[in-house]
């Protein structure tokens, strides 16, 4: 049997396993799709509800019955399951996966998958024994596949379809029906009724439109709807209850009826008289400030700030303006830096007194610069770096900065090293960075055994200075060395003994005769 | 397909399996318990690697080396590493030798590394210079002294030990040197029921005789057989995925690995996994490597190749914990 035959037989035998695995995977995908759809139901319901409410308000009536939303929503899990099932069907199961599943099911330690893998390879490029081992592995896998049942029963994948997200999604889908209860369905006569008017909202945005002088608040105009006057005004207790029950975002649309301000923030309705009293430049700066301060809202915050501005002094800005940095040596005295025009125009950094939403100055970095706090040290450091770079460039090229370069610690082995980090200017030596056993040798008192004493002591070094003492040279006569001839040594000093020489000669002759004989 | 070649190979595989089991049983005549350590050492021996044994003194490491040498009829040596040990004390040196007739000549005096089985006891007590000399010999399987290169005997295996508790006055092995060990095996204390056997064997007059089960030539042939075992794709993928899962930032790394690991395993880790898997497959009488064979020695192959960061050390995380987590999550072969 050659490799192709072995591969074909393996694939044939693995076909039932692959089909069973594919069926199992499709069923798993169906369950996984249902679970996935149920999990995403709350988010989907939220998006759907918001979109439905938005469309209903825009059209003035609900396009369909709001109670149909939960029913529509329940389609999502089934659509998800269908998509998952289709994806699993499209991918299918190849023979390799089937072989791995077969091995896992029968605990055959990858015999079949290894056989299939080795049979699919081209002829082995290794040694003869490697090829023989591969053939043995293929035969082993074939025997295993023939011996065992090809049907694979893998455990179905457990996917828990949770009820909580499902219920939550349905509840969220019911929200539009509850909220749009007053709107009702579409009206054929085109009567506006309670629906919000786009034209009115546009009109609210205009400051001078129909806002009376004694308008309670700008928010009142924003929140007003046609027909609101004809509706019954709630009592104070009902209003308090409503305010407490509504979320924070909804409260802003309710007009604060208890407070009667001038309403300068009512889209700037009362601002022009105040500005007219100022000089033209001040009015200009005021408008610039109104446009620049993007953090100041055009709503209640702005109106409050404006209402306070008439009777109370202007509040201090929350952030100090950036200090002017030291002028450069080459800069002219009257020259200002970037971002300064806004500051020179006297723009306050606090909330705007008007309701402008557009920036009066195109440079958006002005606000960023004002918001970022910097201290003088940072500015000084920046300037120092710039100076160094300039000097480096003047020397003919950019040199590395040596400001933060410290002297490396010394590796000398000496008795010291408790000083601060070295700066190269003398003084106490820095901590030593020595390594190895050599650092243990010097400078450390080692316990030692003192001779004659049973207990260990410490090693001590005593240095005694002995001053030179003059002595009489005549008491020690010297002998001059011989000036010529070989210097006497041990060999030449020993006289050759004639008897010894003869004995040695006789020994060698005897030895030679012995070796020859 | 010819049936002659597979028949011969089948016999070789069967002989490998039998020899492995006989060796293990012979070693267990003296070494009580420590099954994982004994099998790990034998696996490393046939895979052609070296082993780092970590354990406290007195649990039979030296006895294991001696028994291993006796059971395979191999030469063995032991080097006690100390801070003043020099590379020449390990690899050998040139000495001036005086002959019989008074002739003097310089000859090479081989060091203890010129043996089949070398026990480097407390390797972390020697200086990095000496450690690197040993590890270079382990990697190259040869030493160069006075300009002459000398081959080390084959088979050659180094069993290095280090103490896990005493770190004062030691020179911990750098990561690059730890990487050269195929396995790092943890040698623990014997179990309660093993003490009786240990005391009976070691406090009597006679020790059990160890017979040579195999020889150096046969061990070399078995090593060659290991190298020829084919590796299917899914087993190789498992090894690669397992090694990549130890590297922080890789797609297979778990959250804890990315958080606690500073340095993951190198490709040497994958080599160790595959070689160990080959030995394990042959031991099991199979002719190719399975994915489970690769996972069998994951802890021993990877625990010393992972370096924890400061946070990991501070939280008391061990590399074994992370490897266990990887085995459960990231290293499963694609089914």
mmCIF file of N, CA and C in Angstrom, chain A residues 188-292:
data_model
loop_
_atom_site.group_PDB
_atom_site.id
_atom_site.type_symbol
_atom_site.label_atom_id
_atom_site.label_comp_id
_atom_site.label_asym_id
_atom_site.label_seq_id
_atom_site.Cartn_x
_atom_site.Cartn_y
_atom_site.Cartn_z
ATOM 1 N N UNK A 188 -54.221 61.485 10.933
ATOM 2 C CA UNK A 188 -54.361 61.811 9.509
ATOM 3 C C UNK A 188 -54.587 63.300 9.279
ATOM 4 N N UNK A 189 -55.151 64.011 10.262
ATOM 5 C CA UNK A 189 -55.449 65.423 10.007
ATOM 6 C C UNK A 189 -54.234 66.307 10.149
ATOM 7 N N UNK A 190 -53.161 65.794 10.560
ATOM 8 C CA UNK A 190 -51.937 66.576 10.660
ATOM 9 C C UNK A 190 -51.904 67.511 11.845
ATOM 10 N N UNK A 191 -52.812 67.314 12.796
ATOM 11 C CA UNK A 191 -52.808 68.151 13.982
ATOM 12 C C UNK A 191 -51.566 67.875 14.814
ATOM 13 N N UNK A 192 -50.961 68.952 15.251
ATOM 14 C CA UNK A 192 -49.710 68.769 15.979
ATOM 15 C C UNK A 192 -49.933 68.133 17.335
ATOM 16 N N UNK A 193 -50.964 68.572 18.017
ATOM 17 C CA UNK A 193 -51.195 67.991 19.324
ATOM 18 C C UNK A 193 -50.052 68.262 20.265
ATOM 19 N N UNK A 194 -49.540 67.188 20.838
ATOM 20 C CA UNK A 194 -48.461 67.327 21.809
ATOM 21 C C UNK A 194 -47.080 67.176 21.201
ATOM 22 N N UNK A 195 -47.007 66.880 19.942
ATOM 23 C CA UNK A 195 -45.694 66.567 19.390
ATOM 24 C C UNK A 195 -44.835 67.813 19.369
ATOM 25 N N UNK A 196 -43.582 67.648 19.528
ATOM 26 C CA UNK A 196 -42.685 68.801 19.512
ATOM 27 C C UNK A 196 -42.536 69.323 18.106
ATOM 28 N N UNK A 197 -42.519 70.614 18.001
ATOM 29 C CA UNK A 197 -42.398 71.226 16.704
ATOM 30 C C UNK A 197 -40.960 71.571 16.414
ATOM 31 N N UNK A 198 -40.515 71.138 15.260
ATOM 32 C CA UNK A 198 -39.146 71.454 14.867
ATOM 33 C C UNK A 198 -39.001 72.953 14.679
ATOM 34 N N UNK A 199 -40.052 73.550 14.125
ATOM 35 C CA UNK A 199 -39.979 74.992 13.905
ATOM 36 C C UNK A 199 -39.897 75.741 15.217
ATOM 37 N N UNK A 200 -40.660 75.254 16.171
ATOM 38 C CA UNK A 200 -40.613 75.930 17.457
ATOM 39 C C UNK A 200 -39.250 75.790 18.098
ATOM 40 N N UNK A 201 -38.669 74.602 17.957
ATOM 41 C CA UNK A 201 -37.333 74.425 18.540
ATOM 42 C C UNK A 201 -36.334 75.327 17.867
ATOM 43 N N UNK A 202 -36.510 75.505 16.585
ATOM 44 C CA UNK A 202 -35.621 76.436 15.894
ATOM 45 C C UNK A 202 -35.880 77.860 16.359
ATOM 46 N N UNK A 203 -37.133 78.092 16.634
ATOM 47 C CA UNK A 203 -37.466 79.431 17.096
ATOM 48 C C UNK A 203 -36.912 79.655 18.495
ATOM 49 N N UNK A 204 -36.929 78.603 19.303
ATOM 50 C CA UNK A 204 -36.368 78.724 20.647
ATOM 51 C C UNK A 204 -34.895 79.065 20.612
ATOM 52 N N UNK A 205 -34.262 78.573 19.610
ATOM 53 C CA UNK A 205 -32.840 78.846 19.529
ATOM 54 C C UNK A 205 -32.569 80.312 19.248
ATOM 55 N N UNK A 206 -33.528 80.998 18.601
ATOM 56 C CA UNK A 206 -33.312 82.419 18.348
ATOM 57 C C UNK A 206 -33.573 83.200 19.622
ATOM 58 N N UNK A 207 -32.706 84.080 19.960
ATOM 59 C CA UNK A 207 -32.836 84.756 21.248
ATOM 60 C C UNK A 207 -34.017 85.725 21.298
ATOM 61 N N UNK A 208 -34.285 86.426 20.222
ATOM 62 C CA UNK A 208 -35.261 87.500 20.298
ATOM 63 C C UNK A 208 -36.633 87.091 19.808
ATOM 64 N N UNK A 209 -36.773 85.814 19.566
ATOM 65 C CA UNK A 209 -37.976 85.409 18.838
ATOM 66 C C UNK A 209 -39.256 85.819 19.557
ATOM 67 N N UNK A 210 -39.678 85.027 20.478
ATOM 68 C CA UNK A 210 -40.911 85.360 21.158
ATOM 69 C C UNK A 210 -40.735 85.315 22.658
ATOM 70 N N UNK A 211 -39.485 85.382 23.047
ATOM 71 C CA UNK A 211 -39.249 85.307 24.478
ATOM 72 C C UNK A 211 -39.642 86.619 25.116
ATOM 73 N N UNK A 212 -40.616 86.575 25.979
ATOM 74 C CA UNK A 212 -41.000 87.820 26.646
ATOM 75 C C UNK A 212 -39.941 88.266 27.628
ATOM 76 N N UNK A 213 -40.048 89.519 28.025
ATOM 77 C CA UNK A 213 -39.032 90.058 28.920
ATOM 78 C C UNK A 213 -39.067 89.391 30.262
ATOM 79 N N UNK A 214 -40.224 88.988 30.658
ATOM 80 C CA UNK A 214 -40.304 88.359 31.980
ATOM 81 C C UNK A 214 -40.309 86.840 31.851
ATOM 82 N N UNK A 215 -39.643 86.351 30.797
ATOM 83 C CA UNK A 215 -39.525 84.896 30.656
ATOM 84 C C UNK A 215 -38.771 84.348 31.855
ATOM 85 N N UNK A 216 -39.299 83.301 32.459
ATOM 86 C CA UNK A 216 -38.640 82.841 33.692
ATOM 87 C C UNK A 216 -37.207 82.415 33.452
ATOM 88 N N UNK A 217 -36.971 81.670 32.439
ATOM 89 C CA UNK A 217 -35.619 81.160 32.249
ATOM 90 C C UNK A 217 -35.462 80.763 30.794
ATOM 91 N N UNK A 218 -34.233 80.715 30.397
ATOM 92 C CA UNK A 218 -33.987 80.275 29.025
ATOM 93 C C UNK A 218 -34.430 78.840 28.823
ATOM 94 N N UNK A 219 -34.251 78.034 29.835
ATOM 95 C CA UNK A 219 -34.654 76.642 29.704
ATOM 96 C C UNK A 219 -36.149 76.520 29.516
ATOM 97 N N UNK A 220 -36.827 77.463 30.065
ATOM 98 C CA UNK A 220 -38.259 77.435 29.894
ATOM 99 C C UNK A 220 -38.612 77.549 28.423
ATOM 100 N N UNK A 221 -37.924 78.441 27.743
ATOM 101 C CA UNK A 221 -38.215 78.610 26.321
ATOM 102 C C UNK A 221 -37.806 77.378 25.535
ATOM 103 N N UNK A 222 -36.687 76.781 25.946
ATOM 104 C CA UNK A 222 -36.241 75.581 25.239
ATOM 105 C C UNK A 222 -37.222 74.451 25.457
ATOM 106 N N UNK A 223 -37.747 74.373 26.663
ATOM 107 C CA UNK A 223 -38.587 73.235 26.986
ATOM 108 C C UNK A 223 -40.039 73.452 26.645
ATOM 109 N N UNK A 224 -40.376 74.650 26.307
ATOM 110 C CA UNK A 224 -41.795 74.916 26.039
ATOM 111 C C UNK A 224 -42.254 74.167 24.804
ATOM 112 N N UNK A 225 -43.422 73.686 24.902
ATOM 113 C CA UNK A 225 -44.021 73.033 23.774
ATOM 114 C C UNK A 225 -45.374 73.691 23.521
ATOM 115 N N UNK A 226 -45.850 73.658 22.308
ATOM 116 C CA UNK A 226 -47.179 74.206 22.025
ATOM 117 C C UNK A 226 -48.228 73.419 22.792
ATOM 118 N N UNK A 227 -49.114 74.137 23.318
ATOM 119 C CA UNK A 227 -50.172 73.473 24.051
ATOM 120 C C UNK A 227 -49.855 73.275 25.496
ATOM 121 N N UNK A 228 -48.648 73.646 25.865
ATOM 122 C CA UNK A 228 -48.292 73.469 27.262
ATOM 123 C C UNK A 228 -49.103 74.405 28.144
ATOM 124 N N UNK A 229 -49.435 75.590 27.630
ATOM 125 C CA UNK A 229 -50.213 76.541 28.430
ATOM 126 C C UNK A 229 -51.630 76.033 28.644
ATOM 127 N N UNK A 230 -52.096 75.346 27.624
ATOM 128 C CA UNK A 230 -53.466 74.871 27.756
ATOM 129 C C UNK A 230 -53.552 73.683 28.686
ATOM 130 N N UNK A 231 -52.428 72.997 28.868
ATOM 131 C CA UNK A 231 -52.462 71.844 29.770
ATOM 132 C C UNK A 231 -52.596 72.328 31.203
ATOM 133 N N UNK A 232 -53.064 71.404 32.027
ATOM 134 C CA UNK A 232 -53.249 71.769 33.422
ATOM 135 C C UNK A 232 -51.893 71.927 34.091
ATOM 136 N N UNK A 233 -51.718 73.020 34.781
ATOM 137 C CA UNK A 233 -50.462 73.200 35.485
ATOM 138 C C UNK A 233 -50.458 72.348 36.740
ATOM 139 N N UNK A 234 -49.391 71.578 36.962
ATOM 140 C CA UNK A 234 -49.383 70.737 38.156
ATOM 141 C C UNK A 234 -49.220 71.569 39.411
ATOM 142 N N UNK A 235 -49.662 71.009 40.469
ATOM 143 C CA UNK A 235 -49.486 71.678 41.751
ATOM 144 C C UNK A 235 -48.025 71.578 42.174
ATOM 145 N N UNK A 236 -47.720 72.298 43.249
ATOM 146 C CA UNK A 236 -46.323 72.318 43.714
ATOM 147 C C UNK A 236 -45.885 70.941 44.170
ATOM 148 N N UNK A 237 -46.773 70.219 44.821
ATOM 149 C CA UNK A 237 -46.414 68.881 45.304
ATOM 150 C C UNK A 237 -46.168 67.943 44.122
ATOM 151 N N UNK A 238 -47.022 68.049 43.108
ATOM 152 C CA UNK A 238 -46.824 67.193 41.940
ATOM 153 C C UNK A 238 -45.529 67.528 41.222
ATOM 154 N N UNK A 239 -45.248 68.817 41.170
ATOM 155 C CA UNK A 239 -43.990 69.185 40.504
ATOM 156 C C UNK A 239 -42.799 68.634 41.249
ATOM 157 N N UNK A 240 -42.853 68.702 42.569
ATOM 158 C CA UNK A 240 -41.725 68.178 43.355
ATOM 159 C C UNK A 240 -41.577 66.685 43.144
ATOM 160 N N UNK A 241 -42.711 66.013 43.084
ATOM 161 C CA UNK A 241 -42.634 64.572 42.864
ATOM 162 C C UNK A 241 -42.074 64.266 41.487
ATOM 163 N N UNK A 242 -42.512 64.992 40.523
ATOM 164 C CA UNK A 242 -42.008 64.767 39.172
ATOM 165 C C UNK A 242 -40.507 65.025 39.091
ATOM 166 N N UNK A 243 -40.109 66.098 39.733
ATOM 167 C CA UNK A 243 -38.688 66.435 39.696
ATOM 168 C C UNK A 243 -37.858 65.355 40.363
ATOM 169 N N UNK A 244 -38.415 64.820 41.429
ATOM 170 C CA UNK A 244 -37.650 63.776 42.123
ATOM 171 C C UNK A 244 -37.616 62.489 41.327
ATOM 172 N N UNK A 245 -38.664 62.195 40.596
ATOM 173 C CA UNK A 245 -38.719 60.934 39.879
ATOM 174 C C UNK A 245 -37.956 60.977 38.572
ATOM 175 N N UNK A 246 -37.925 62.111 37.948
ATOM 176 C CA UNK A 246 -37.280 62.153 36.642
ATOM 177 C C UNK A 246 -35.770 62.104 36.752
ATOM 178 N N UNK A 247 -35.197 61.561 35.754
ATOM 179 C CA UNK A 247 -33.718 61.570 35.761
ATOM 180 C C UNK A 247 -33.178 62.972 35.582
ATOM 181 N N UNK A 248 -31.888 63.039 35.814
ATOM 182 C CA UNK A 248 -31.234 64.331 35.823
ATOM 183 C C UNK A 248 -31.324 65.028 34.471
ATOM 184 N N UNK A 249 -31.212 64.269 33.434
ATOM 185 C CA UNK A 249 -31.237 64.876 32.112
ATOM 186 C C UNK A 249 -32.591 65.475 31.791
ATOM 187 N N UNK A 250 -33.624 64.893 32.359
ATOM 188 C CA UNK A 250 -34.942 65.420 32.046
ATOM 189 C C UNK A 250 -35.283 66.644 32.870
ATOM 190 N N UNK A 251 -34.646 66.773 34.000
ATOM 191 C CA UNK A 251 -34.964 67.910 34.849
ATOM 192 C C UNK A 251 -34.576 69.221 34.218
ATOM 193 N N UNK A 252 -33.541 69.211 33.419
ATOM 194 C CA UNK A 252 -33.092 70.465 32.837
ATOM 195 C C UNK A 252 -34.109 71.043 31.880
ATOM 196 N N UNK A 253 -34.959 70.187 31.344
ATOM 197 C CA UNK A 253 -35.944 70.703 30.407
ATOM 198 C C UNK A 253 -37.156 71.272 31.125
ATOM 199 N N UNK A 254 -37.262 71.005 32.402
ATOM 200 C CA UNK A 254 -38.409 71.529 33.157
ATOM 201 C C UNK A 254 -38.088 72.951 33.589
ATOM 202 N N UNK A 255 -38.988 73.880 33.335
ATOM 203 C CA UNK A 255 -38.674 75.263 33.696
ATOM 204 C C UNK A 255 -38.698 75.454 35.206
ATOM 205 N N UNK A 256 -37.640 76.043 35.740
ATOM 206 C CA UNK A 256 -37.657 76.371 37.172
ATOM 207 C C UNK A 256 -38.561 77.576 37.399
ATOM 208 N N UNK A 257 -39.705 77.303 37.910
ATOM 209 C CA UNK A 257 -40.693 78.372 38.007
ATOM 210 C C UNK A 257 -40.499 79.205 39.262
ATOM 211 N N UNK A 258 -39.811 78.715 40.213
ATOM 212 C CA UNK A 258 -39.691 79.464 41.459
ATOM 213 C C UNK A 258 -38.688 80.587 41.341
ATOM 214 N N UNK A 259 -37.782 80.487 40.435
ATOM 215 C CA UNK A 259 -36.747 81.506 40.348
ATOM 216 C C UNK A 259 -37.015 82.398 39.144
ATOM 217 N N UNK A 260 -36.971 83.652 39.363
ATOM 218 C CA UNK A 260 -37.240 84.585 38.283
ATOM 219 C C UNK A 260 -36.017 85.461 38.106
ATOM 220 N N UNK A 261 -35.207 85.129 37.199
ATOM 221 C CA UNK A 261 -34.017 85.921 36.927
ATOM 222 C C UNK A 261 -34.256 86.819 35.739
ATOM 223 N N UNK A 262 -33.231 87.513 35.418
ATOM 224 C CA UNK A 262 -33.348 88.395 34.276
ATOM 225 C C UNK A 262 -33.297 87.622 32.980
ATOM 226 N N UNK A 263 -32.751 86.425 33.075
ATOM 227 C CA UNK A 263 -32.736 85.617 31.864
ATOM 228 C C UNK A 263 -31.761 86.107 30.845
ATOM 229 N N UNK A 264 -30.669 86.613 31.310
ATOM 230 C CA UNK A 264 -29.658 87.060 30.351
ATOM 231 C C UNK A 264 -29.106 85.893 29.561
ATOM 232 N N UNK A 265 -29.143 84.726 30.180
ATOM 233 C CA UNK A 265 -28.653 83.561 29.459
ATOM 234 C C UNK A 265 -29.673 83.000 28.515
ATOM 235 N N UNK A 266 -30.802 83.596 28.456
ATOM 236 C CA UNK A 266 -31.810 83.085 27.533
ATOM 237 C C UNK A 266 -31.399 83.412 26.127
ATOM 238 N N UNK A 267 -30.465 82.642 25.705
ATOM 239 C CA UNK A 267 -29.920 82.791 24.352
ATOM 240 C C UNK A 267 -29.465 84.214 24.107
ATOM 241 N N UNK A 268 -28.993 84.835 25.142
ATOM 242 C CA UNK A 268 -28.420 86.159 24.977
ATOM 243 C C UNK A 268 -29.452 87.239 24.799
ATOM 244 N N UNK A 269 -30.646 86.958 25.210
ATOM 245 C CA UNK A 269 -31.701 87.945 24.998
ATOM 246 C C UNK A 269 -31.457 89.219 25.757
ATOM 247 N N UNK A 270 -30.977 89.124 26.960
ATOM 248 C CA UNK A 270 -30.755 90.328 27.747
ATOM 249 C C UNK A 270 -29.325 90.788 27.702
ATOM 250 N N UNK A 271 -28.506 90.105 27.011
ATOM 251 C CA UNK A 271 -27.097 90.481 26.994
ATOM 252 C C UNK A 271 -26.817 91.753 26.228
ATOM 253 N N UNK A 272 -27.457 92.029 25.124
ATOM 254 C CA UNK A 272 -27.091 93.236 24.384
ATOM 255 C C UNK A 272 -27.175 94.521 25.183
ATOM 256 N N UNK A 273 -28.195 94.743 26.010
ATOM 257 C CA UNK A 273 -28.169 95.989 26.778
ATOM 258 C C UNK A 273 -26.938 96.099 27.664
ATOM 259 N N UNK A 274 -26.570 94.977 28.264
ATOM 260 C CA UNK A 274 -25.391 95.042 29.124
ATOM 261 C C UNK A 274 -24.153 95.333 28.297
ATOM 262 N N UNK A 275 -24.107 94.789 27.144
ATOM 263 C CA UNK A 275 -22.914 95.015 26.324
ATOM 264 C C UNK A 275 -22.905 96.418 25.745
ATOM 265 N N UNK A 276 -24.103 96.924 25.532
ATOM 266 C CA UNK A 276 -24.131 98.269 24.951
ATOM 267 C C UNK A 276 -23.550 99.296 25.899
ATOM 268 N N UNK A 277 -23.593 99.012 27.206
ATOM 269 C CA UNK A 277 -23.030 99.966 28.143
ATOM 270 C C UNK A 277 -21.516 99.942 28.145
ATOM 271 N N UNK A 278 -20.964 98.912 27.654
ATOM 272 C CA UNK A 278 -19.504 98.812 27.658
ATOM 273 C C UNK A 278 -18.943 99.526 26.460
ATOM 274 N N UNK A 279 -17.686 99.709 26.531
ATOM 275 C CA UNK A 279 -17.011 100.277 25.375
ATOM 276 C C UNK A 279 -16.971 99.247 24.256
ATOM 277 N N UNK A 280 -16.756 99.702 23.054
ATOM 278 C CA UNK A 280 -16.720 98.727 21.942
ATOM 279 C C UNK A 280 -15.677 97.645 22.135
ATOM 280 N N UNK A 281 -14.527 98.016 22.627
ATOM 281 C CA UNK A 281 -13.500 96.979 22.803
ATOM 282 C C UNK A 281 -13.896 95.984 23.864
ATOM 283 N N UNK A 282 -14.506 96.510 24.927
ATOM 284 C CA UNK A 282 -14.923 95.586 25.980
ATOM 285 C C UNK A 282 -16.025 94.676 25.490
ATOM 286 N N UNK A 283 -16.925 95.262 24.709
ATOM 287 C CA UNK A 283 -17.976 94.403 24.152
ATOM 288 C C UNK A 283 -17.401 93.342 23.250
ATOM 289 N N UNK A 284 -16.386 93.742 22.534
ATOM 290 C CA UNK A 284 -15.753 92.771 21.652
ATOM 291 C C UNK A 284 -15.129 91.632 22.444
ATOM 292 N N UNK A 285 -14.426 92.056 23.502
ATOM 293 C CA UNK A 285 -13.787 91.019 24.315
ATOM 294 C C UNK A 285 -14.820 90.152 24.991
ATOM 295 N N UNK A 286 -15.921 90.765 25.361
ATOM 296 C CA UNK A 286 -16.950 89.967 26.005
ATOM 297 C C UNK A 286 -17.524 88.930 25.055
ATOM 298 N N UNK A 287 -17.759 89.359 23.841
ATOM 299 C CA UNK A 287 -18.263 88.386 22.873
ATOM 300 C C UNK A 287 -17.230 87.315 22.580
ATOM 301 N N UNK A 288 -15.978 87.733 22.550
ATOM 302 C CA UNK A 288 -14.920 86.724 22.330
ATOM 303 C C UNK A 288 -14.900 85.734 23.466
ATOM 304 N N UNK A 289 -15.059 86.277 24.676
ATOM 305 C CA UNK A 289 -15.040 85.366 25.814
ATOM 306 C C UNK A 289 -16.234 84.433 25.770
ATOM 307 N N UNK A 290 -17.353 84.970 25.348
ATOM 308 C CA UNK A 290 -18.529 84.128 25.295
ATOM 309 C C UNK A 290 -18.332 82.990 24.299
ATOM 310 N N UNK A 291 -17.694 83.318 23.239
ATOM 311 C CA UNK A 291 -17.483 82.274 22.249
ATOM 312 C C UNK A 291 -16.354 81.357 22.622
ATOM 313 N N UNK A 292 -15.381 81.853 23.323
ATOM 314 C CA UNK A 292 -14.199 81.037 23.575
ATOM 315 C C UNK A 292 -14.426 80.036 24.682
#
